[in-house]
Tab-separated table of C-alpha atoms in Angstrom:
chain	number	residue	atom	x	y	z
M	164	UNK	CA	0.037	-0.133	-0.087
M	165	UNK	CA	1.313	3.456	-0.913
M	166	UNK	CA	-0.333	6.729	-0.689
M	167	UNK	CA	0.673	9.997	-2.675
M	168	UNK	CA	-1.033	13.378	-1.578
M	169	UNK	CA	-1.541	16.710	-3.365
M	170	UNK	CA	-3.470	19.466	-1.550
M	171	UNK	CA	-5.088	22.386	-3.856
M	172	UNK	CA	-8.131	24.504	-3.689
M	173	UNK	CA	-9.531	23.196	-0.496
M	174	UNK	CA	-9.327	19.580	-2.315
M	175	UNK	CA	-7.062	16.811	-1.094
M	176	UNK	CA	-6.317	14.402	-3.795
M	177	UNK	CA	-5.159	11.197	-2.566
M	178	UNK	CA	-3.658	8.482	-4.790
M	179	UNK	CA	-4.088	5.065	-3.527
M	180	UNK	CA	-1.712	2.109	-5.003
M	181	UNK	CA	-2.145	-1.524	-3.908
M	182	UNK	CA	-4.745	-3.238	-1.918
M	183	UNK	CA	-7.285	-1.679	0.325
M	184	UNK	CA	-8.078	-4.465	2.731
M	185	UNK	CA	-8.102	-5.667	6.506
M	186	UNK	CA	-4.080	-4.899	6.786
M	187	UNK	CA	-4.221	-1.581	5.236
M	188	UNK	CA	-7.578	-0.062	5.848
M	189	UNK	CA	-6.491	1.423	9.286
M	190	UNK	CA	-2.986	2.872	7.926
M	191	UNK	CA	-5.175	4.394	5.145
M	192	UNK	CA	-7.854	5.882	7.305
M	193	UNK	CA	-5.182	7.272	9.646
M	194	UNK	CA	-3.222	8.721	6.933
M	195	UNK	CA	-6.065	10.517	5.254
M	196	UNK	CA	-7.406	11.846	8.346
M	197	UNK	CA	-4.172	13.385	9.437
M	198	UNK	CA	-3.801	15.012	5.913
M	199	UNK	CA	-7.384	16.211	5.649
M	200	UNK	CA	-6.963	18.210	9.143
M	201	UNK	CA	-3.402	19.389	8.235
M	202	UNK	CA	-4.629	20.521	5.000
M	203	UNK	CA	-8.066	21.784	6.261
M	204	UNK	CA	-9.237	20.376	3.202
M	205	UNK	CA	-13.094	19.961	2.993
M	206	UNK	CA	-13.026	17.760	-0.234
M	207	UNK	CA	-11.333	14.426	-1.116
M	208	UNK	CA	-10.684	13.198	-4.532
M	209	UNK	CA	-9.605	9.435	-4.159
M	210	UNK	CA	-7.825	8.254	-6.914
M	211	UNK	CA	-8.311	4.348	-7.029
M	212	UNK	CA	-6.690	3.955	-10.541
M	213	UNK	CA	-3.820	2.119	-8.577
M	214	UNK	CA	-5.959	0.088	-6.461
M	215	UNK	CA	-5.822	-3.569	-7.412
M	216	UNK	CA	-8.164	-5.219	-4.821
M	217	UNK	CA	-10.632	-3.712	-2.356
M	218	UNK	CA	-12.807	-5.426	0.343
M	219	UNK	CA	-15.441	-4.238	2.840
M	220	UNK	CA	-12.352	-2.949	4.932
M	221	UNK	CA	-11.590	-0.584	1.975
M	222	UNK	CA	-14.989	0.297	1.484
M	223	UNK	CA	-15.428	1.162	5.115
M	224	UNK	CA	-12.535	3.580	4.789
M	225	UNK	CA	-14.422	5.394	1.866
M	226	UNK	CA	-17.794	5.567	3.761
M	227	UNK	CA	-15.924	6.863	6.810
M	228	UNK	CA	-14.420	9.487	4.809
M	229	UNK	CA	-17.659	10.240	3.225
M	230	UNK	CA	-19.519	10.802	6.496
M	231	UNK	CA	-16.645	12.853	7.881
M	232	UNK	CA	-16.695	15.235	5.071
M	233	UNK	CA	-20.518	15.383	5.014
M	234	UNK	CA	-20.578	16.385	8.712
M	235	UNK	CA	-18.186	19.367	7.555
M	236	UNK	CA	-20.016	20.347	4.717
M	237	UNK	CA	-17.749	18.886	2.326
M	238	UNK	CA	-17.643	16.411	-0.756
M	239	UNK	CA	-15.663	13.532	-2.102
M	240	UNK	CA	-15.193	11.932	-5.564
M	241	UNK	CA	-13.570	8.761	-6.370
M	242	UNK	CA	-11.151	8.468	-9.495
M	243	UNK	CA	-10.472	6.098	-12.014
M	244	UNK	CA	-11.059	2.871	-10.180
M	245	UNK	CA	-10.093	-0.350	-12.089
M	246	UNK	CA	-12.742	-2.546	-13.546
M	247	UNK	CA	-12.966	-5.007	-10.617
M	248	UNK	CA	-12.737	-2.301	-7.796
M	249	UNK	CA	-15.607	-0.467	-9.865
M	250	UNK	CA	-17.675	-3.353	-9.646
M	251	UNK	CA	-17.318	-3.909	-5.920
M	252	UNK	CA	-17.954	-0.034	-5.348
M	253	UNK	CA	-21.161	-0.575	-7.366
M	254	UNK	CA	-22.312	-3.253	-5.727
M	255	UNK	CA	-21.752	-1.887	-2.413
M	256	UNK	CA	-23.958	1.189	-3.747
M	257	UNK	CA	-20.955	3.632	-3.220
M	258	UNK	CA	-21.430	5.062	-6.527
M	259	UNK	CA	-25.123	6.329	-5.710
M	260	UNK	CA	-23.553	8.375	-2.922
M	261	UNK	CA	-20.452	9.723	-4.657
M	262	UNK	CA	-19.494	10.283	-8.091
M	263	UNK	CA	-17.019	7.595	-9.617
M	264	UNK	CA	-15.217	9.904	-12.193
M	265	UNK	CA	-13.049	8.811	-15.025
M	266	UNK	CA	-11.202	12.040	-15.438
M	267	UNK	CA	-9.753	14.491	-12.724
M	268	UNK	CA	-11.336	17.254	-14.605
M	269	UNK	CA	-14.886	16.166	-14.055
M	270	UNK	CA	-14.094	15.183	-10.181
M	271	UNK	CA	-12.564	18.713	-9.682
M	272	UNK	CA	-15.699	20.312	-11.531
M	273	UNK	CA	-17.964	18.103	-9.165
M	274	UNK	CA	-16.194	19.229	-6.032
M	275	UNK	CA	-15.577	23.013	-6.839
M	276	UNK	CA	-19.029	23.489	-7.618
M	277	UNK	CA	-21.212	25.941	-5.582
M	278	UNK	CA	-22.697	24.036	-2.290
């Protein structure tokens, strides 16, 4: 598991590489929460293009960040999940809570539109 962060325009872009499973969920959650607070970001763009596997623990990380940002009046979007990961997101209904975008521009447009 590897995370890369880039913060701009009140958006924290987080690129996740590797697996989002029971073994990695807690370190991913802690790292994202720490950066959200450090950067004071109210929006999270989670780039899942490098995620090879996701289980219920990984889904829990995504849903937990979504709920946290909702309480702050923020937003969250997902970016470019691989086909298998996208299928899991759809089966869990996450795509009905937040957009699953194929381009960074599309995601940023959603995250920066007036609330």
